[in-house]
Coordinates of C-alpha atoms in Angstrom, one line a residue:
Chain A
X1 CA 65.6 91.1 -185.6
X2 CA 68.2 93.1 -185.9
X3 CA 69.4 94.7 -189.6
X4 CA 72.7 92.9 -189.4
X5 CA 70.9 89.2 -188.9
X6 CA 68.8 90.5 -192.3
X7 CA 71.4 91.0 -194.4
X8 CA 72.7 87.8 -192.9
X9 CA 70.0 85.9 -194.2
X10 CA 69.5 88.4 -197.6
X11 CA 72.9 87.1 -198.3
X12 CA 71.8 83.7 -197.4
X13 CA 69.1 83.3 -199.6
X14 CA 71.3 84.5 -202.6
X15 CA 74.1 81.5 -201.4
X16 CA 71.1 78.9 -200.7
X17 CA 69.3 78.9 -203.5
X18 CA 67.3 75.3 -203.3
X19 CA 67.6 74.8 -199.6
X20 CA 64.4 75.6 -197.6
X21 CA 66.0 78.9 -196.5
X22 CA 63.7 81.2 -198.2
X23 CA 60.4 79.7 -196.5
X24 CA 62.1 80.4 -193.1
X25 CA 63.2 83.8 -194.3
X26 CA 59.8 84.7 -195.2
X27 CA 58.1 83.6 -191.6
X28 CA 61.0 85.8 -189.9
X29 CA 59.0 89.5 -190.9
X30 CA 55.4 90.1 -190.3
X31 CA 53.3 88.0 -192.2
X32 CA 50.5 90.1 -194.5
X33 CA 47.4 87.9 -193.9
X34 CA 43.7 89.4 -196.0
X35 CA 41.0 87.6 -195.4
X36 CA 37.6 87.9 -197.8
X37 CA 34.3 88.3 -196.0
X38 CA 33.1 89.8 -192.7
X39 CA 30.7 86.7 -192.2
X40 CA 30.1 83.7 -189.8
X41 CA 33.7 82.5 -191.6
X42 CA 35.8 85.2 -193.0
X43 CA 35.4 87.7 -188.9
X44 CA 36.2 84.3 -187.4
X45 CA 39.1 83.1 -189.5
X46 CA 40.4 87.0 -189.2
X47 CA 40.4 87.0 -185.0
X48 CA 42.2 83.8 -185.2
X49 CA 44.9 84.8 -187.5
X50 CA 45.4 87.8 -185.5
X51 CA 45.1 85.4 -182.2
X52 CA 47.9 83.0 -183.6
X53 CA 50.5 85.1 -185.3
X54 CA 50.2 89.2 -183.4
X55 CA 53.0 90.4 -185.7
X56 CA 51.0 89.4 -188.5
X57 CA 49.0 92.1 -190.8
X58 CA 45.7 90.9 -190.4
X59 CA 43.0 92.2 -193.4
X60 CA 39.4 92.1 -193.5
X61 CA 37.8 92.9 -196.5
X62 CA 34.1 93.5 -196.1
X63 CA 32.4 96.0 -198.0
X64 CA 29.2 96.2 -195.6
X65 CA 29.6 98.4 -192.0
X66 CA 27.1 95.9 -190.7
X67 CA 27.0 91.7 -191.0
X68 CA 23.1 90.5 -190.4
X69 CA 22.9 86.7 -189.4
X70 CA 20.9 84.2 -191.4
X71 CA 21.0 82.0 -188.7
X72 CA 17.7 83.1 -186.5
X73 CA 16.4 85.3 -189.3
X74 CA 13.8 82.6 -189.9
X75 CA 12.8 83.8 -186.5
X76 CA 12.5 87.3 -187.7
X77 CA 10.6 86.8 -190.8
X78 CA 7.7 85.3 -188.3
X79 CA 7.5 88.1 -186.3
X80 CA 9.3 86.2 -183.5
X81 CA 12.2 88.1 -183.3
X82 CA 13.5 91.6 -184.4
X83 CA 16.4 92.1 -187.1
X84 CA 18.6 94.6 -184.8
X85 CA 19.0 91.2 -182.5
X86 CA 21.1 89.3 -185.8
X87 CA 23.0 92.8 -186.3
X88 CA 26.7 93.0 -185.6
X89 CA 29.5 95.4 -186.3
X90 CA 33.3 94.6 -186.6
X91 CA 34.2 97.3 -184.0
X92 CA 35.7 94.7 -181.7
X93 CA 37.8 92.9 -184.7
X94 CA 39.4 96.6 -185.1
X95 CA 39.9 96.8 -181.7
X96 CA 42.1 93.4 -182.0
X97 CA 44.3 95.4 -184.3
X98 CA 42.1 93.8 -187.4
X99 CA 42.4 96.3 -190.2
X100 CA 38.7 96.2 -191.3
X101 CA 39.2 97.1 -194.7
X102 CA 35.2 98.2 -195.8
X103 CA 35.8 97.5 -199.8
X104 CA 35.0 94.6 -202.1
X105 CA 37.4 92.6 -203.2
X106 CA 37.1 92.8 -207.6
X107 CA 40.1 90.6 -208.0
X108 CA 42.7 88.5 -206.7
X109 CA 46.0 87.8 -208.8
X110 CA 47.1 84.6 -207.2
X111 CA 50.7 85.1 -209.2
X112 CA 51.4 88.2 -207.7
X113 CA 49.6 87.7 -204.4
X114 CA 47.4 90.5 -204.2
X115 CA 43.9 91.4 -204.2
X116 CA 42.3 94.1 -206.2
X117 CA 39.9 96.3 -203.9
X118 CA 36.9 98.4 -205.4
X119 CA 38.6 101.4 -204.4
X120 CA 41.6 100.4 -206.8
X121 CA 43.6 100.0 -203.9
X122 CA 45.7 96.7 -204.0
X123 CA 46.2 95.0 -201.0
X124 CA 49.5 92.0 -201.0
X125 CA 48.8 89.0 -199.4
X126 CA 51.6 86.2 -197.8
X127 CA 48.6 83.9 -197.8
X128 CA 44.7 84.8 -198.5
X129 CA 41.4 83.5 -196.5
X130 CA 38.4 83.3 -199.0
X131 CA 34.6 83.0 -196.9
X132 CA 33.0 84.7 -200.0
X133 CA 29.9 83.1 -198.6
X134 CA 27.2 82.0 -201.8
X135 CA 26.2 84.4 -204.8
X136 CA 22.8 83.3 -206.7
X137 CA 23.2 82.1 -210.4
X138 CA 20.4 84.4 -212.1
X139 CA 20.8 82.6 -215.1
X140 CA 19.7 79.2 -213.5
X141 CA 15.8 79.7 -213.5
X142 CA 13.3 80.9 -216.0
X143 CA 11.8 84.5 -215.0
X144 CA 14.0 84.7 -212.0
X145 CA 16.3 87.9 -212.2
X146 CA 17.4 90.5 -210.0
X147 CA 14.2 92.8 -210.2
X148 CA 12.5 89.5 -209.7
X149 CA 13.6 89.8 -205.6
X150 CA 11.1 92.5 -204.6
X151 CA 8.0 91.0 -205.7
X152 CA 9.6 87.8 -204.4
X153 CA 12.1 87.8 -201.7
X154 CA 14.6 85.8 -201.5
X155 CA 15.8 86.4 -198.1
X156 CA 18.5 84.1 -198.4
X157 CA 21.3 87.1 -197.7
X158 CA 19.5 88.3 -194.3
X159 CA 19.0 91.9 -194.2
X160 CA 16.2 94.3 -195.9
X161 CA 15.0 91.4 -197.8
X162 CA 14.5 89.5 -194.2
X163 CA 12.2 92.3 -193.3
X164 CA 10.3 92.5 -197.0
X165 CA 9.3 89.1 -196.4
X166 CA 8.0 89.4 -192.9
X167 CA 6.1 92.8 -194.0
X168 CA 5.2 90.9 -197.2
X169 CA 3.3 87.9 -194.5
X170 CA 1.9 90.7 -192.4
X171 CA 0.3 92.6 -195.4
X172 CA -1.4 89.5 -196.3
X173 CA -5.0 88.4 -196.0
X174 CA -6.0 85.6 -193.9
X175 CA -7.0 82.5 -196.7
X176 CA -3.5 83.4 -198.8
X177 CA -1.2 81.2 -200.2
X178 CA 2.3 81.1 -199.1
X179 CA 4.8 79.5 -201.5
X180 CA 8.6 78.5 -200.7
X181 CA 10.4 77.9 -204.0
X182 CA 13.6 75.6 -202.9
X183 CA 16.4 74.9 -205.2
X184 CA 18.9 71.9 -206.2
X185 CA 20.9 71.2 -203.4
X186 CA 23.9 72.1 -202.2
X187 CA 22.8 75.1 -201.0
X188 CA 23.2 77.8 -198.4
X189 CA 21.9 76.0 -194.6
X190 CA 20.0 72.8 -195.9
X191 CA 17.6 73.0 -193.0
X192 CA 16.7 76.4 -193.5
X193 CA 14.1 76.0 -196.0
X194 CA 11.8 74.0 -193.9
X195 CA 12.7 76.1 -190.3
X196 CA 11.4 79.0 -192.7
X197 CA 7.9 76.2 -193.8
X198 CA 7.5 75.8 -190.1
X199 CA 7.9 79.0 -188.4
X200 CA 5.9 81.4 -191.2
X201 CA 3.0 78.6 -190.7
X202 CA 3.5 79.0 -187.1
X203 CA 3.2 82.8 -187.5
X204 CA 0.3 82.0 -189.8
X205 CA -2.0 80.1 -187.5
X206 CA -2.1 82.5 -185.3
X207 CA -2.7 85.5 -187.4
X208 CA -4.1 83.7 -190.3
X209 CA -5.2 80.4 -189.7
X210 CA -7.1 80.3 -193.1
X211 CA -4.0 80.4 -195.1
X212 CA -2.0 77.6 -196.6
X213 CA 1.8 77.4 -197.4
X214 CA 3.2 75.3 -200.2
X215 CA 7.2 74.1 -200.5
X216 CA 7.9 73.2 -204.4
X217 CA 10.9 71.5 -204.3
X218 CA 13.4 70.5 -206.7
X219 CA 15.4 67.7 -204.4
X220 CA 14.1 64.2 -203.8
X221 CA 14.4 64.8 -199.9
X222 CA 15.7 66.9 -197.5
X223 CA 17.4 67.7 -194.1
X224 CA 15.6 66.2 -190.8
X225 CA 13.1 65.4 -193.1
X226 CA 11.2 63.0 -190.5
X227 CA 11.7 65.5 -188.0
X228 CA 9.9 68.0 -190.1
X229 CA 7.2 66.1 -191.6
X230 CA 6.3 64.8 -187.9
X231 CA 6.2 68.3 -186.4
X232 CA 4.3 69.9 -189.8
X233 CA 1.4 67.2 -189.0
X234 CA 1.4 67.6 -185.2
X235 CA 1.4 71.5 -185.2
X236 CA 0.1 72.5 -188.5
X237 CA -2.0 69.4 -189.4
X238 CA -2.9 70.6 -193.1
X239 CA -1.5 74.1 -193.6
X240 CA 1.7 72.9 -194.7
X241 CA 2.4 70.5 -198.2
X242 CA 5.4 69.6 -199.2
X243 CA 5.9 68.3 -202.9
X244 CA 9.1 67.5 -204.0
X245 CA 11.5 66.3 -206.8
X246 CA 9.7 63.1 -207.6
X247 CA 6.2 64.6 -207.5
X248 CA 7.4 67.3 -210.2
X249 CA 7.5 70.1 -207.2
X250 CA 10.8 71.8 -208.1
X251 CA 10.1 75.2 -210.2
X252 CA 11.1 76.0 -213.5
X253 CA 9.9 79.0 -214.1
X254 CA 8.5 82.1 -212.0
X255 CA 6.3 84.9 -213.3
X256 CA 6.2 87.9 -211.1
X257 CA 4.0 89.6 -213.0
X258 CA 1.3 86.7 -212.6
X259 CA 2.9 86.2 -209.2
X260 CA 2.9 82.5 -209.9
X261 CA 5.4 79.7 -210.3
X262 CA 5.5 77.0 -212.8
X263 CA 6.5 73.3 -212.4
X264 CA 6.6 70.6 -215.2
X265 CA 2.8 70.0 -214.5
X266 CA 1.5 72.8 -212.5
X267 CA 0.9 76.1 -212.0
X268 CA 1.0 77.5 -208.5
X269 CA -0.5 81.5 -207.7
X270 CA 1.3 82.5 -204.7
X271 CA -0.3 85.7 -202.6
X272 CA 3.2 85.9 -201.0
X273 CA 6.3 83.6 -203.1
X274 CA 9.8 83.2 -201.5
X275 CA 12.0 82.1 -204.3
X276 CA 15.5 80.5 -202.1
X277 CA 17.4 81.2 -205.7
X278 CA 20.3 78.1 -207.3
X279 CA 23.2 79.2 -205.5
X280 CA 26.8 78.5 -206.2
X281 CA 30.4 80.4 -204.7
X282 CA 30.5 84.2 -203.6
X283 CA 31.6 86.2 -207.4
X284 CA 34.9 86.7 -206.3
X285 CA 35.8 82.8 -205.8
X286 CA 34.3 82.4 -209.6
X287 CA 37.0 85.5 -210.3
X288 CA 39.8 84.4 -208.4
X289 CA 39.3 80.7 -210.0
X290 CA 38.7 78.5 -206.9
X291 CA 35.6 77.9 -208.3
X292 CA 35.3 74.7 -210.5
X293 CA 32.7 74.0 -212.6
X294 CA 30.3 73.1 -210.3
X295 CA 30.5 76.9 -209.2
X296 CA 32.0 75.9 -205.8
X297 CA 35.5 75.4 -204.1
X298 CA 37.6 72.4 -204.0
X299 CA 39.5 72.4 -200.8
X300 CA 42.0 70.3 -199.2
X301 CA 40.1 69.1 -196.4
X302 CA 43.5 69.6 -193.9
X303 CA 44.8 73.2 -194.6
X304 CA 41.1 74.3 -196.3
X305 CA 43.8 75.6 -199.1
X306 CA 42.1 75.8 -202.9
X307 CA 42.7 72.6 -204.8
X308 CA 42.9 75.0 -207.8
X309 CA 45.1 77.7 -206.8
X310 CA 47.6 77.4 -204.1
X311 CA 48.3 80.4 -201.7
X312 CA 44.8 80.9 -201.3
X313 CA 42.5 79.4 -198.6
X314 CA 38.7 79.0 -198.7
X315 CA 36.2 78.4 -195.9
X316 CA 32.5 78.6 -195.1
X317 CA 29.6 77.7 -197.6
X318 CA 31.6 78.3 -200.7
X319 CA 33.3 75.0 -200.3
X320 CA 32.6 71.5 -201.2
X321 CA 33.2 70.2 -197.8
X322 CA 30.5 67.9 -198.2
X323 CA 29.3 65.9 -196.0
X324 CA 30.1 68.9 -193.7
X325 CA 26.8 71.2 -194.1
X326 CA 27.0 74.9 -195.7
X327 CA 26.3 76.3 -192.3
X328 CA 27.3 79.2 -189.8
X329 CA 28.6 76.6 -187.7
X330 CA 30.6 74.7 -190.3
X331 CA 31.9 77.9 -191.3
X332 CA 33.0 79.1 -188.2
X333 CA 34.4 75.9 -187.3
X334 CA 36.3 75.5 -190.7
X335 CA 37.5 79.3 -190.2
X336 CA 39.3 78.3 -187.0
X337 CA 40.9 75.2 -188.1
X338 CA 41.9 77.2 -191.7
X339 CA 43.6 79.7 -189.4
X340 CA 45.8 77.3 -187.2
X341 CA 47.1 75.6 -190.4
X342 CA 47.9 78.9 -192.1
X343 CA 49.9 79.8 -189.0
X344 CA 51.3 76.6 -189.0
X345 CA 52.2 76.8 -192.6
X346 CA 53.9 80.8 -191.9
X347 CA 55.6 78.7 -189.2
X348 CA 57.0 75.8 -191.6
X349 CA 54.9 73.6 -190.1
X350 CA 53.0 70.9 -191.9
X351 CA 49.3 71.0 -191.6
X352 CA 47.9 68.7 -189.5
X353 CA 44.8 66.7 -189.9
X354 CA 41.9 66.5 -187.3
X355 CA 38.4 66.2 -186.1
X356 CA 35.6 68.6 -187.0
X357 CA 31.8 68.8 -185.9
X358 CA 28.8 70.6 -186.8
X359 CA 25.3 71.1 -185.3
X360 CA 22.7 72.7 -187.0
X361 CA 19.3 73.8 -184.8
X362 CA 15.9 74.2 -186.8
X363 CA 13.3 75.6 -185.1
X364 CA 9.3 73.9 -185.6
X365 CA 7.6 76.6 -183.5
X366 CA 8.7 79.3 -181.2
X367 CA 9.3 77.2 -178.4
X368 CA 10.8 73.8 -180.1
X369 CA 13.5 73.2 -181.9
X370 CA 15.3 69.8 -183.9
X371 CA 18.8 69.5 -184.3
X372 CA 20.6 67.2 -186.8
X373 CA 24.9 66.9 -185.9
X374 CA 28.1 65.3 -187.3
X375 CA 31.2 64.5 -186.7
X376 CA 34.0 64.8 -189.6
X377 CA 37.8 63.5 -189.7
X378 CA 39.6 65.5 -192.6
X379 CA 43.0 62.7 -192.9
X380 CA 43.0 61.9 -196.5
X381 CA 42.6 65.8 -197.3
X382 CA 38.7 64.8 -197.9
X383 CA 35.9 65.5 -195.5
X384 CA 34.6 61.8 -194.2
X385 CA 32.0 61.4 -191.1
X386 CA 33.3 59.9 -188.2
X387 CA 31.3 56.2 -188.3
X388 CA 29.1 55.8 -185.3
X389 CA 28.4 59.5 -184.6
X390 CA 26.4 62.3 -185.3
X391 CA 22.4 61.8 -186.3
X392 CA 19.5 63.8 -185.6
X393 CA 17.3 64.5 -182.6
X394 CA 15.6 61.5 -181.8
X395 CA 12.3 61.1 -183.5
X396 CA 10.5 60.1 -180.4
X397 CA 11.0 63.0 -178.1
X398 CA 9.2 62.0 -174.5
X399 CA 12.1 63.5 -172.4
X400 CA 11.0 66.8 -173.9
X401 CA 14.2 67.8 -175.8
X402 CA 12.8 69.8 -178.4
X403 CA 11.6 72.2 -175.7
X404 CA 15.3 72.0 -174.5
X405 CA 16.6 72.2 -177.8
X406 CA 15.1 75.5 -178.9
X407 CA 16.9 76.8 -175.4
X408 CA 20.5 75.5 -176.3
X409 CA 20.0 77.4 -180.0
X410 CA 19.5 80.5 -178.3
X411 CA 22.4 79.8 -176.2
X412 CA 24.3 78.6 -179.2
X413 CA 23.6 81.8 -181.3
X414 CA 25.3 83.7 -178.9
X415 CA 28.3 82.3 -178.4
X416 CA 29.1 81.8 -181.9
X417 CA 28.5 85.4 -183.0
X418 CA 30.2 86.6 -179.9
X419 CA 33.0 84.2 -180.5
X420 CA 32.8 85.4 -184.8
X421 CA 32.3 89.2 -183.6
X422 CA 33.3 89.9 -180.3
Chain B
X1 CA 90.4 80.3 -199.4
X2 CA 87.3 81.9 -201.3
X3 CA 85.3 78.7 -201.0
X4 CA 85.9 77.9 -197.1
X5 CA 84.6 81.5 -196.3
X6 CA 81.7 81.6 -198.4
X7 CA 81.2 78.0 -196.8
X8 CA 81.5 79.5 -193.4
X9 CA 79.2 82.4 -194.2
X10 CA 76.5 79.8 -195.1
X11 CA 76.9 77.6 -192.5
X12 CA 76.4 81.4 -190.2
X13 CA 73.5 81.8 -192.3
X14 CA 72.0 78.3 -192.0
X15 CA 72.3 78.9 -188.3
X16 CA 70.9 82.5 -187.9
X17 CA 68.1 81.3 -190.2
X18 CA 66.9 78.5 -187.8
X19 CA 67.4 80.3 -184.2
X20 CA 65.8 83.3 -185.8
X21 CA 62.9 81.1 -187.1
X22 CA 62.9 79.1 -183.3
X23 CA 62.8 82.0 -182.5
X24 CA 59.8 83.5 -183.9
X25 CA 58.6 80.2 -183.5
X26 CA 58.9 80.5 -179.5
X27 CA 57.4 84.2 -179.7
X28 CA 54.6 82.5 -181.2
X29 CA 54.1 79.8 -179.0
X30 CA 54.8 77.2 -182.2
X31 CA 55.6 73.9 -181.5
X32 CA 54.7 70.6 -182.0
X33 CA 53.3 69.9 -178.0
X34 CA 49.5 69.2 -177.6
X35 CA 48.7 72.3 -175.8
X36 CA 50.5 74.8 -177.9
X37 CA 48.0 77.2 -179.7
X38 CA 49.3 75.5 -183.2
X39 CA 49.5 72.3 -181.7
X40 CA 47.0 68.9 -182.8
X41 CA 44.9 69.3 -179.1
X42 CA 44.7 73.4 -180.3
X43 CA 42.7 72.5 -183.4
X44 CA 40.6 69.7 -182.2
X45 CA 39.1 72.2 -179.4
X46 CA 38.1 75.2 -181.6
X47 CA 35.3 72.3 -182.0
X48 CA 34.0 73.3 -178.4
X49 CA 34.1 77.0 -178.4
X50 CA 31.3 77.2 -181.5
X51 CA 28.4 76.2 -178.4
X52 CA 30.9 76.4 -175.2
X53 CA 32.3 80.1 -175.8
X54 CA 34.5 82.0 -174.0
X55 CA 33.2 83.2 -171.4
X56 CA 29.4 84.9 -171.4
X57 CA 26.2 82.8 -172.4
X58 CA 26.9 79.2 -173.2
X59 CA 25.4 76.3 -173.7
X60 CA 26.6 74.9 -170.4
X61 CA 29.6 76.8 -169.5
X62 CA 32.8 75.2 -169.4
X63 CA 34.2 77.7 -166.8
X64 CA 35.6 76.7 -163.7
X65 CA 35.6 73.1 -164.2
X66 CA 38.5 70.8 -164.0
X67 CA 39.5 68.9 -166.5
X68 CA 38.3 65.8 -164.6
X69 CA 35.0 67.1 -164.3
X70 CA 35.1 68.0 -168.3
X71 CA 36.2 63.8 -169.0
X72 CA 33.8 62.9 -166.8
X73 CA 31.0 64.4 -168.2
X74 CA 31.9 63.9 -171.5
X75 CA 32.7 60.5 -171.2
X76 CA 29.2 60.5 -169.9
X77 CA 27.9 61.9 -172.9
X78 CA 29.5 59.4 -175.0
X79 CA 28.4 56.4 -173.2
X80 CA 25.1 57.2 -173.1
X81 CA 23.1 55.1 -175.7
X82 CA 19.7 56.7 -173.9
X83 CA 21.0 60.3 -174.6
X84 CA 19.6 62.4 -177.8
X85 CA 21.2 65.5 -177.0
X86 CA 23.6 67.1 -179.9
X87 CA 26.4 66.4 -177.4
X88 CA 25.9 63.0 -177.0
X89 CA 25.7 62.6 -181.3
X90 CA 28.3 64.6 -181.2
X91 CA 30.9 62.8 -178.2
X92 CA 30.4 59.1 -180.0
X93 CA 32.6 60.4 -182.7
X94 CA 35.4 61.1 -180.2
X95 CA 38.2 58.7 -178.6
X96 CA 38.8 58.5 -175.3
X97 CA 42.3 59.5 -175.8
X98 CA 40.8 62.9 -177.6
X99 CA 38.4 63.3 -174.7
X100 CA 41.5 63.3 -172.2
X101 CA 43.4 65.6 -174.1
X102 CA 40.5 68.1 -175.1
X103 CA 39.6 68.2 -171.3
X104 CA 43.3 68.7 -170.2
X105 CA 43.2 71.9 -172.9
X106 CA 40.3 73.2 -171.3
X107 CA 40.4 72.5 -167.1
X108 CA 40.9 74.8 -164.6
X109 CA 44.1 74.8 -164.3
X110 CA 45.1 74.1 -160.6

């Protein structure tokens, strides 16, 4: 655009005060677009942006050099799987003419538009892209604070405490008690407490068939809970118990110096414990207030912009998107969508509703795998399933699709990080 | 005198303001058609690209098919009662007006 058509529409905006003018002035120069969070949501929502609108300044905060995948690390702590394979790098998103900005967001000023990084730099933002992911609310359980995590991984942020709990298994001896600690839903991947139940005693009847694994769990029921219970009986017959909300199982307490964890009734000694903290919002939603009390995001279900402060989008498990799932998938789904309403709005056009769909794999051994999908329409700015649609693998599988389905995970892992990462 | 011009200047204004945002709109590939990247068909298919990718490992490949084959099969998928696949739990939540225009986003073009 040439400087004379500028002043032209400076000018304009001082004659046409009221009139939409400004919003179409604004859209007319390069849009600066940050985006919090190099994960399955924040690196997709980034390429996107960048994809829709190339004379945008695209931002990615991300304080870490590398991203490791939770999805498949359940595969890792097993022994099934080596962490390097769930290891990416934003190399390509920089290539894309992303600026991978490798900082932590400490603030965002929604009035002013701009996020404070830990460097002290300030970075402005047109509009912002929140995938802060989950942060764990150490205050929420007796005994459980952040020295807690090395005598009991958490391994819910995959990385080195992926790789404590797998050398945690290995170290121990054959007879040992394995204990899962699960919190109050919503939580980070509903499945993935139970993938985790079924793979380590997977990896433990081979290695240490003696051993016994215990979930305590503080919900009622849980996700593809037939599924699970079916394949814990046909392939672990008595290793694994579940015990859960109504038979006191959910822990309120946890001793690491005792190594054991408390329920209203019981006391459990754990040789290895794996304590999946209360979760709730990434920090920096709770600081940039698009956290409500619950600790998570309202969203408007169409644009994915906060319900508490406008200007500023969220994606991926920090939301309540419910019934859409806290998964990779959701996020990276969400992400995409987010982005092509955020162009629309640079673009002064309306966000539009539409359909959305999720499918989360679970793996019951090394070679099967259950699946539970949905479908989601987001009209009335609220997340509601599509009637008719979505369910989990069929209970009775004689056409041998949990065979299959541990295939098409593999498959699916790939494209979705090379689709999120390049 | 004074008020005509400033009332021509704005009207100038008003008009720069909209061919330059058509404009950027255009550069952009903005517009309200099905198969613009901002478009209603653009946002219903980033559903696909989570399993179906972009070229490289899939599950199943959308490459090189037409967008007949793609309605086809996924009208398959949908029909199905026998099928327990997430792409037949998935495909029951979609019209067959989506499925059209979802495969028409994606074919081979000719």
């Amino acid at each position: 655009m040439s400087v004379s058509r500028r002043q032209l529409l400076a000018s304009g905006l001082a004659l046409s005060a009221g009139l939409s003018l400004p919003r179409l002035a604004r859209a007319t120069r390069s849009a600066k677009l940050v985006v919090l969070g190099g994960g399955f949501g924040g690196a997709t929502a980034a390429r996107y942006l960048k994809r829709l609108l190339p004379s945008a300044e695209v931002s990615l905060v991300e304080p870490n050099e590398e991203y490791v995948s939770c999805p498949f690390s359940n595969l890792v702590i097993s022994g099934l799987r080596d962490l390097s394979a769930q290891t990416f790098r934003y190399d390509a998103l920089s290539r894309e003419g992303i600026r991978v900005v490798r900082a932590m967001a400490t603030d965002v000023a929604a009035a002013s538009r701009t996020v404070t990084l830990s460097t002290g730099d300030k970075l402005p933002f047109d509009r912002l892209v929140m995938s802060p992911g989950i942060s764990f609310r150490w205050d929420a359980l007796e005994g459980y604070e952040e020295s807690v995590v090395q005598a009991m991984p958490h391994a819910w942020k995959a990385g080195s405490q992926t790789v404590l709990l797998q050398q945690q298994l290995k170290a121990m001896p054959d007879g040992g008690v394995v204990l899962i600690s699960v919190p109050p839903a919503p939580f980070r991947c509903p499945p993935g407490p139970y993938e985790r139940a079924s793979l380590i005693a997977h990896y433990l009847k081979r290695e240490k068939p003696r051993s016994k694994l215990i979930l305590l769990d503080s919900n009622a029921r849980f996700s593809k809970q037939p599924l699970f219970t079916a394949a814990w009986q046909t392939h672990y017959s008595s290793m694994v118990e579940w015990r859960g909300a109504s038979d006191f199982g959910g822990v309120t307490r946890v001793d690491a110096g005792t190594m054991q964890l408390h329920t209203d009734f019981d006391v459990e000694r754990g040789d290895v414990i794996n304590v999946i903290p209360p979760q709730q919002a990434g920090e920096i939603a709770q600081r940039a207030g698009v956290a409500d009390a619950t600790g998570w995001c309202p969203v408007n279900a169409i644009s994915f912009e906060s319900r508490l402060v406008p200007g500023i989008h969220v994606v991926g498990d920090a939301t309540i998107a419910a019934p859409m799932p806290k998964s990779a998938f959701a996020a990276n789904q969400q992400a995409k969508v987010c982005a092509i309403q955020v162009a629309r709005l640079l673009s002064d056009l309306a966000p539009q509703a539409t359909t959305l769909a999720n499918t989360c794999y679970s793996y019951t051994t090394a070679e099967t795998a259950i699946s539970v999908s949905g479908v989601y329409r987001s009209d009335d700015g609220n997340f509601q399933n599509v009637s008719g649609a979505g369910g989990m693998s069929p209970a009775d599988d004689q056409s041998g699709l949990a065979a299959r389905e541990a295939i098409q995970a593999v498959d699916w892992f790939s494209a979705i990080t090379r689709e999120t990462f390049g | 005198m004074k008020f005509r011009s400033a009332l021509a200047t704005l009207s100038a204004v008003l008009l720069v303001a909209y061919s330059a945002s058509s404009t950027l709109a255009e550069e952009q590939g903005v517009s309200e058609a099905g198969h613009a990247p901002l478009g209603s068909t653009a946002a219903l298919v980033v559903s696909c690209s989570g399993c179906h990718g972009e070229g490289g490992r899939a599950i199943v490949s959308l490459e090189g098919l037409s967008a007949d084959d793609i309605e086809a099969r996924f009208l398959m998928y949908r029909r199905t009662t026998a099928g327990g696949s997430s792409m037949h739990r998935m495909a029951r939540g979609y019209t067959e007006e989506q499925i059209r225009l979802i495969a028409d986003y994606l074919g081979r073009k000719p």
